[in-house]
GROMACS .gro file of C-alpha atoms in nm:
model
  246
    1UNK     CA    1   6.724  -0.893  -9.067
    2UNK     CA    2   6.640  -0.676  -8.785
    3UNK     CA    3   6.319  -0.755  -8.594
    4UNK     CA    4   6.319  -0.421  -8.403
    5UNK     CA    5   6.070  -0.200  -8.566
    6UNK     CA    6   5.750  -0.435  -8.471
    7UNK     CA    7   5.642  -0.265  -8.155
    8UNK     CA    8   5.552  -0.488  -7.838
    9UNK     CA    9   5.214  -0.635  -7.809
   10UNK     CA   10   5.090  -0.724  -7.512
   11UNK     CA   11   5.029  -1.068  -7.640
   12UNK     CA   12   5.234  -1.341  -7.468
   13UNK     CA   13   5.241  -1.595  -7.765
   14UNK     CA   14   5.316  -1.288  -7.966
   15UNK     CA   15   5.635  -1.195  -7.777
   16UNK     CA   16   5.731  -1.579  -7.760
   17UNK     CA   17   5.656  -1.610  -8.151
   18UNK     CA   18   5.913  -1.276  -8.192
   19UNK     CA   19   6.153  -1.396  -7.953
   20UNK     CA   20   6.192  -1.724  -8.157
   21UNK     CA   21   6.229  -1.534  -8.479
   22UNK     CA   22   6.524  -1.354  -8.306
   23UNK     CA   23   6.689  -1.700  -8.252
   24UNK     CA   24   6.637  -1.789  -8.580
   25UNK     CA   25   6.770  -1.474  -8.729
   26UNK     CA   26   7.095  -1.517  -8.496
   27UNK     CA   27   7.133  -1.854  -8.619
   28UNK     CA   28   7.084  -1.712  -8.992
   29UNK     CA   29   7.368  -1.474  -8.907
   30UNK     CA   30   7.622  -1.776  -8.811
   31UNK     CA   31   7.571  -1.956  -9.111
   32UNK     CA   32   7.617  -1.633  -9.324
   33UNK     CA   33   7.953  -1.513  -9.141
   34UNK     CA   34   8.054  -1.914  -9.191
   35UNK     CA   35   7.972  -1.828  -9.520
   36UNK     CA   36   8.176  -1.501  -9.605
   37UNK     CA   37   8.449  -1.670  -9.399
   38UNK     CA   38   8.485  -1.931  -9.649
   39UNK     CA   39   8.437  -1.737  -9.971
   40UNK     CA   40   8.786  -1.478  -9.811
   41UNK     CA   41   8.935  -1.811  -9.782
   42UNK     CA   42   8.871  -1.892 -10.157
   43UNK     CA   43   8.971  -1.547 -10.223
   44UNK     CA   44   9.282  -1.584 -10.032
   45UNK     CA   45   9.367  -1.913 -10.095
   46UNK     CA   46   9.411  -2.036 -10.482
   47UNK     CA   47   9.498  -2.389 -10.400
   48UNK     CA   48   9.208  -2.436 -10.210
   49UNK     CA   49   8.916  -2.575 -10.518
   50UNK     CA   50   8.618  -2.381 -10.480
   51UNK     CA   51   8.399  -2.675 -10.653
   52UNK     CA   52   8.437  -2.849 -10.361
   53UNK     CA   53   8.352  -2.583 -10.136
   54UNK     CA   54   8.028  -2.552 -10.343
   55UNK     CA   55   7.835  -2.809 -10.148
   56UNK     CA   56   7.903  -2.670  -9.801
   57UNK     CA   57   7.788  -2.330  -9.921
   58UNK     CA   58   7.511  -2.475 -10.080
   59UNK     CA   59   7.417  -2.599  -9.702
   60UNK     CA   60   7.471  -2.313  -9.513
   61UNK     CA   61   7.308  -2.074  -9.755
   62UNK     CA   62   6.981  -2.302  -9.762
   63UNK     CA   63   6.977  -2.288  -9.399
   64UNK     CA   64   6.933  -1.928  -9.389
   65UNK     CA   65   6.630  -1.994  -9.619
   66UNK     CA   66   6.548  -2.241  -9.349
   67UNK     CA   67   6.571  -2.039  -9.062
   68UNK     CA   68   6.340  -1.752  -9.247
   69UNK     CA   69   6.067  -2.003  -9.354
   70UNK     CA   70   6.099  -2.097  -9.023
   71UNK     CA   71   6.025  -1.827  -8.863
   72UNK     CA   72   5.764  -1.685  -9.084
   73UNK     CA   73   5.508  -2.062  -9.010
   74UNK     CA   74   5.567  -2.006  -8.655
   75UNK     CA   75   5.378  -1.623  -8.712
   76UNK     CA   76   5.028  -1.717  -8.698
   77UNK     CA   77   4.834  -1.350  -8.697
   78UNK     CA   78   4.847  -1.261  -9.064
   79UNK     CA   79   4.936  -0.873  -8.957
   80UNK     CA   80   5.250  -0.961  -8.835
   81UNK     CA   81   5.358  -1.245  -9.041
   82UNK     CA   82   5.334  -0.974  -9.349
   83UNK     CA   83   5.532  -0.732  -9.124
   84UNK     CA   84   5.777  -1.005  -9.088
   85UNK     CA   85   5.813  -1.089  -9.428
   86UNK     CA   86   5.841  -0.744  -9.541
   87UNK     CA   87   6.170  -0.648  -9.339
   88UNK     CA   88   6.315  -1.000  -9.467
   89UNK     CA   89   6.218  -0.906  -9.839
   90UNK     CA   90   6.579  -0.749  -9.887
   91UNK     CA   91   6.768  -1.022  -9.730
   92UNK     CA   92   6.551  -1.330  -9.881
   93UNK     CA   93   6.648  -1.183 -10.244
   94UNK     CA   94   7.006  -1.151 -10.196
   95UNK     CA   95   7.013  -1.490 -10.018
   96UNK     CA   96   6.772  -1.640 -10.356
   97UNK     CA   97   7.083  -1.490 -10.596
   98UNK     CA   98   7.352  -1.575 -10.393
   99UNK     CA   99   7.195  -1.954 -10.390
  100UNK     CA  100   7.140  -1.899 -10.761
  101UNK     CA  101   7.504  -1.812 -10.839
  102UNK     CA  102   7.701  -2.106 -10.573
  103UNK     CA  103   7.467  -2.345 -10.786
  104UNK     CA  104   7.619  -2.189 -11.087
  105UNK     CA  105   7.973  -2.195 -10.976
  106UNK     CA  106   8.056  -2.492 -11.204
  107UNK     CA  107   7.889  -2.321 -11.542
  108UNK     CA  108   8.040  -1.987 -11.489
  109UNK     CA  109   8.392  -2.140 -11.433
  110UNK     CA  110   8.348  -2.340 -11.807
  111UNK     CA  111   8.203  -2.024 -11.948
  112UNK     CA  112   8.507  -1.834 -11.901
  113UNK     CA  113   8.759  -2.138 -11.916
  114UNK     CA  114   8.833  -2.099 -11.587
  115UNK     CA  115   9.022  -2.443 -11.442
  116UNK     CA  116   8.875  -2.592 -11.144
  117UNK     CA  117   8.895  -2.917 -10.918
  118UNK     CA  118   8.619  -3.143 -10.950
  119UNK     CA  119   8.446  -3.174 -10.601
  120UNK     CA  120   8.603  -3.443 -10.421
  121UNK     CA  121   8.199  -3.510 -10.291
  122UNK     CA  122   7.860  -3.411 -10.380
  123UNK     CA  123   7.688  -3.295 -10.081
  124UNK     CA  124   7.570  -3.480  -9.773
  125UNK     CA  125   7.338  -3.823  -9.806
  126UNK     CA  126   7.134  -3.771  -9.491
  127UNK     CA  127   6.941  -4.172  -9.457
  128UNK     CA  128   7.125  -4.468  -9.527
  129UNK     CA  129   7.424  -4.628  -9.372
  130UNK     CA  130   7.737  -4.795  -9.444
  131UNK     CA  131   7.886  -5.164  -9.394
  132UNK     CA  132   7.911  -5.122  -9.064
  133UNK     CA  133   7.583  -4.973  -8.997
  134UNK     CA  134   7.688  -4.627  -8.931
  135UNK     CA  135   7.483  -4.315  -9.081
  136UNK     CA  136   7.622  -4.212  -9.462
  137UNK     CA  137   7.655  -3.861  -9.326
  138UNK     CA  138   7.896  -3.968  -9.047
  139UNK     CA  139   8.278  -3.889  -9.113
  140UNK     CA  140   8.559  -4.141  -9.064
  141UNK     CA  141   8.675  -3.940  -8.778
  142UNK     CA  142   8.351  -3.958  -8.567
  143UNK     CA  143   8.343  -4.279  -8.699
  144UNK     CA  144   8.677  -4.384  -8.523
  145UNK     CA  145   8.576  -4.169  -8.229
  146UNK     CA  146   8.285  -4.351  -8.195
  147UNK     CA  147   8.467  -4.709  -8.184
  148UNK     CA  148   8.754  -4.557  -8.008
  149UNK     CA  149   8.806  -4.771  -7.664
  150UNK     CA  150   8.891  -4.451  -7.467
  151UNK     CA  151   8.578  -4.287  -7.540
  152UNK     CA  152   8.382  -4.565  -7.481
  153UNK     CA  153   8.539  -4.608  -7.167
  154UNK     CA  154   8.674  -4.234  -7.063
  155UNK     CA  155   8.342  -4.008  -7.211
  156UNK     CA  156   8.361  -3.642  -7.011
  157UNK     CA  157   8.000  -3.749  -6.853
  158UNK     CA  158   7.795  -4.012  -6.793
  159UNK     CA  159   7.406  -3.986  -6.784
  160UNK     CA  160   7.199  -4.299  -6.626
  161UNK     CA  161   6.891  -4.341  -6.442
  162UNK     CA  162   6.969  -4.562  -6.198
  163UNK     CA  163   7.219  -4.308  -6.025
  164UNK     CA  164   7.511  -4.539  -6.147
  165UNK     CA  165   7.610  -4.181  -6.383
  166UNK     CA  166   7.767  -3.861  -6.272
  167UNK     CA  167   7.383  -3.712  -6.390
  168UNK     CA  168   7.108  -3.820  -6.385
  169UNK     CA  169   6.968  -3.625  -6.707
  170UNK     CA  170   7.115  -3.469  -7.037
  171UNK     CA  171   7.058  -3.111  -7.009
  172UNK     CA  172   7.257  -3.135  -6.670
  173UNK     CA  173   7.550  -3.313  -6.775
  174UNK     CA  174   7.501  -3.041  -7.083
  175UNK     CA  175   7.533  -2.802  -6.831
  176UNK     CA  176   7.882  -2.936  -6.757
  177UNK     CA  177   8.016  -2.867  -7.049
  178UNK     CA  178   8.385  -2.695  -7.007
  179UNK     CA  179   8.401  -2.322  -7.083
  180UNK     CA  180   8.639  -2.254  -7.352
  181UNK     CA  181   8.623  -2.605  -7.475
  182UNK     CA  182   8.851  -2.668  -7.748
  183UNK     CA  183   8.801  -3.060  -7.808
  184UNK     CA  184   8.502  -3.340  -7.856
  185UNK     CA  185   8.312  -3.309  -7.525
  186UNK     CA  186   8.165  -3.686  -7.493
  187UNK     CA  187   7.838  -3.778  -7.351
  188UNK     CA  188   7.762  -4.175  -7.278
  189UNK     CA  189   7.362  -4.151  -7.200
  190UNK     CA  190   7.268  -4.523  -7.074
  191UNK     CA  191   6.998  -4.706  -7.097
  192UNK     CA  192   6.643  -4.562  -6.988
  193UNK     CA  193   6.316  -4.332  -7.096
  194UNK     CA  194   6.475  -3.967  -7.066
  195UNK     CA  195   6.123  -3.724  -7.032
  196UNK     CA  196   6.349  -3.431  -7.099
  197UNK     CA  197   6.393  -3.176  -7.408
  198UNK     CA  198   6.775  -3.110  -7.468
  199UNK     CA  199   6.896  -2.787  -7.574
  200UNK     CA  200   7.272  -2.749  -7.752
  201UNK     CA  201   7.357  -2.354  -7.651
  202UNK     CA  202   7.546  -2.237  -7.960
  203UNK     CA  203   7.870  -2.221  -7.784
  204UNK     CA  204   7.860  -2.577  -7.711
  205UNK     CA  205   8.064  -2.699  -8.019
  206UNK     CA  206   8.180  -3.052  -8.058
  207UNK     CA  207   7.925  -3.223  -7.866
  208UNK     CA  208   7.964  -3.577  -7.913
  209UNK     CA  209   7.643  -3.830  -7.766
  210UNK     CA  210   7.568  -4.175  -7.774
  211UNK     CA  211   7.373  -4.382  -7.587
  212UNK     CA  212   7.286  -4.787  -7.547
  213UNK     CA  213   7.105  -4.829  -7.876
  214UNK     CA  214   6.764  -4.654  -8.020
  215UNK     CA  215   6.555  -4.967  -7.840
  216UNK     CA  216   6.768  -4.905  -7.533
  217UNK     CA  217   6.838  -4.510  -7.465
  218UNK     CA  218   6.498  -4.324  -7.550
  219UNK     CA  219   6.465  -3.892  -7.520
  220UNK     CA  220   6.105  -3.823  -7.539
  221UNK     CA  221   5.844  -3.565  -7.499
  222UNK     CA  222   5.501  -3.434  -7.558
  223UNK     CA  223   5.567  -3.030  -7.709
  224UNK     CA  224   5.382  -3.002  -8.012
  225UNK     CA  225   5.280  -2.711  -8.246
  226UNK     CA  226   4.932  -2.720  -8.116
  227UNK     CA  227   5.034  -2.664  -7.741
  228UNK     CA  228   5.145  -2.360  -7.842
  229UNK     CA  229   5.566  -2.472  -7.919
  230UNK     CA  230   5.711  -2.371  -8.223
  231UNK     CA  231   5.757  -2.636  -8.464
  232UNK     CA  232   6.136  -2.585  -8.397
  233UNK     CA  233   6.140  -2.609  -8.066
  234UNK     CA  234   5.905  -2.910  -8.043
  235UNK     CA  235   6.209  -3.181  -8.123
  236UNK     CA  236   6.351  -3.349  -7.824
  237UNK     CA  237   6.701  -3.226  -7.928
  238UNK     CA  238   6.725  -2.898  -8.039
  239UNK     CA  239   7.054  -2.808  -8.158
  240UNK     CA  240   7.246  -2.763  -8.543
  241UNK     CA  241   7.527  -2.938  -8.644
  242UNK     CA  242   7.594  -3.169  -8.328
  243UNK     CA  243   7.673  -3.539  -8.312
  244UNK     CA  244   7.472  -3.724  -8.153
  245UNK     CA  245   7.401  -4.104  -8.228
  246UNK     CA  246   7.157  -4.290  -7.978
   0.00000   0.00000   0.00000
C-alpha cells in the first residue's frame, strides 16, 4: 500500500490530502498485523474457537476497507484519486477475499465436518444501552471501571475550566500521558465548552475519558470538509478504539 511513487506536487492541499492517506494506510497496517496476529494464534492454539474470533476479524478487516475508502473521498483531483486507487487495486482484492472467506468461516467448517464452538457473541451493537444506561458496546470491565470509586476519585488527570484541574484542556492532559504505559490512563474532563480538537497518538492505548454528562462536558469545533479538513479529521476526537464516555 505504498504511496511513494506519486511524485510531489507543489500543491499544498495536495501534499496534505497524501499525507493523510499515509495515516490511513499506517492505520490499515495495524489492523492487518492485529489481524495475522490472531489468525497464528488460531493456528497455534486449538482450544482457542475460531467462530468466535470471526467477529473481531470481521472488524478489523472492514476497517482496512475503511481506511482505503477513506482515503480515496478525501482525493479530490480525479488524476490522482485514479493513481491512488490503482496502487491499492492489489491490496483492496486480497482484503475483498480475505473478508469473503472470515464471513465463510462457519460454512467451510460444516462443509468439511470440521467441529467448532459457536461464537460466544455476534459482533458489536454500536447504539443502544443497557439497564443501567450504559452503551451496549461497553464491556463489564469498563463498565466497573467506570463506577469504580477510585477512579472516580483517583483519575491520572483532571481537565476543568475554572483552573480547579491539573489542565486546563484535553490535548494537554493527553500530552501527559506516561511513556511506556501499561494500564487504563484515566481522564475526568469537568464541566464546560472545550473549543479544542483531541487527537489519541496511536501509542496512547487504554485511554479511559469521562466527563460531567453530554449536557454538562461539551468538545466542540468548527473543521469541516469544506474548509479544506478531511472528513476524518473533522471529528472533535480523533482516535480508534479508545474509551471515552462524556
Amino acid at each position: 500500500m505504498s504511496l511513494v511513487a506519486i511524485k510531489d506536487d507543489n500543491d499544498v492541499a495536495f501534499r496534505q490530502r497524501l499525507d493523510e492517506c499515509k495515516e490511513l494506510m499506517e492505520y490499515a497496517s495495524d489492523e492487518l498485523s492485529e489481524s495475522s496476529r490472531i489468525m497464528g494464534d488460531q493456528i497455534n492454539n486449538t482450544d482457542l474457537g475460531i467462530l468466535d474470533k470471526q467477529p473481531e476479524l470481521m472488524n478489523l478487516l472492514s476497517a482496512v476497507v475503511a481506511y482505503q475508502e477513506t482515503c480515496l473521498d478525501g482525493l479530490d483531483k480525479p488524476e490522482l484519486r485514479a493513481k491512488v486507487e490503482d496502487l491499492l487495486l492489489n491490496s483492496t482484492q486480497l482484503i475483498s477475499n480475505a473478508l469473503s472467506i472470515v464471513a465463510s468461516t462457519p460454512k467451510i467448517l460444516e462443509e468439511f465436518n470440521i467441529p467448532a464452538a459457536k461464537p460466544k457473541y455476534l459482533g458489536r451493537k454500536l447504539l443502544g444501552s443497557d439497564e443501567k444506561g450504559y452503551p451496549s458496546w461497553m464491556s463489564e470491565d469498563d463498565k466497573k471501571l467506570l463506577e469504580s470509586v477510585d477512579v472516580v476519585q483517583n483519575p491520572h488527570a483532571v481537565v476543568a475550566k475554572d483552573g480547579s484541574g491539573q489542565f486546563d484542556t484535553i490535548m494537554s492532559a493527553l500530552a501527559a500521558y506516561p511513556k511506556d504505559n501499561m494500564g487504563r490512563y484515566v481522564v475526568s474532563v469537568k464541566e464546560g465548552i472545550y473549543e479544542e480538537y483531541v487527537i489519541v497518538a496511536k501509542h496512547q492505548v487504554n485511554v479511559f475519558m469521562y466527563g460531567d454528562g453530554a449536557p454538562r462536558t461539551i468538545v466542540t469545533g468548527g473543521r469541516s470538509n469544506k474548509t479544506g479538513w478531511a472528513t476524518f479529521k473533522s471529528g472533535t476526537f480523533c482516535k480508534f478504539l479508545v474509551s471515552m464516555y462524556l
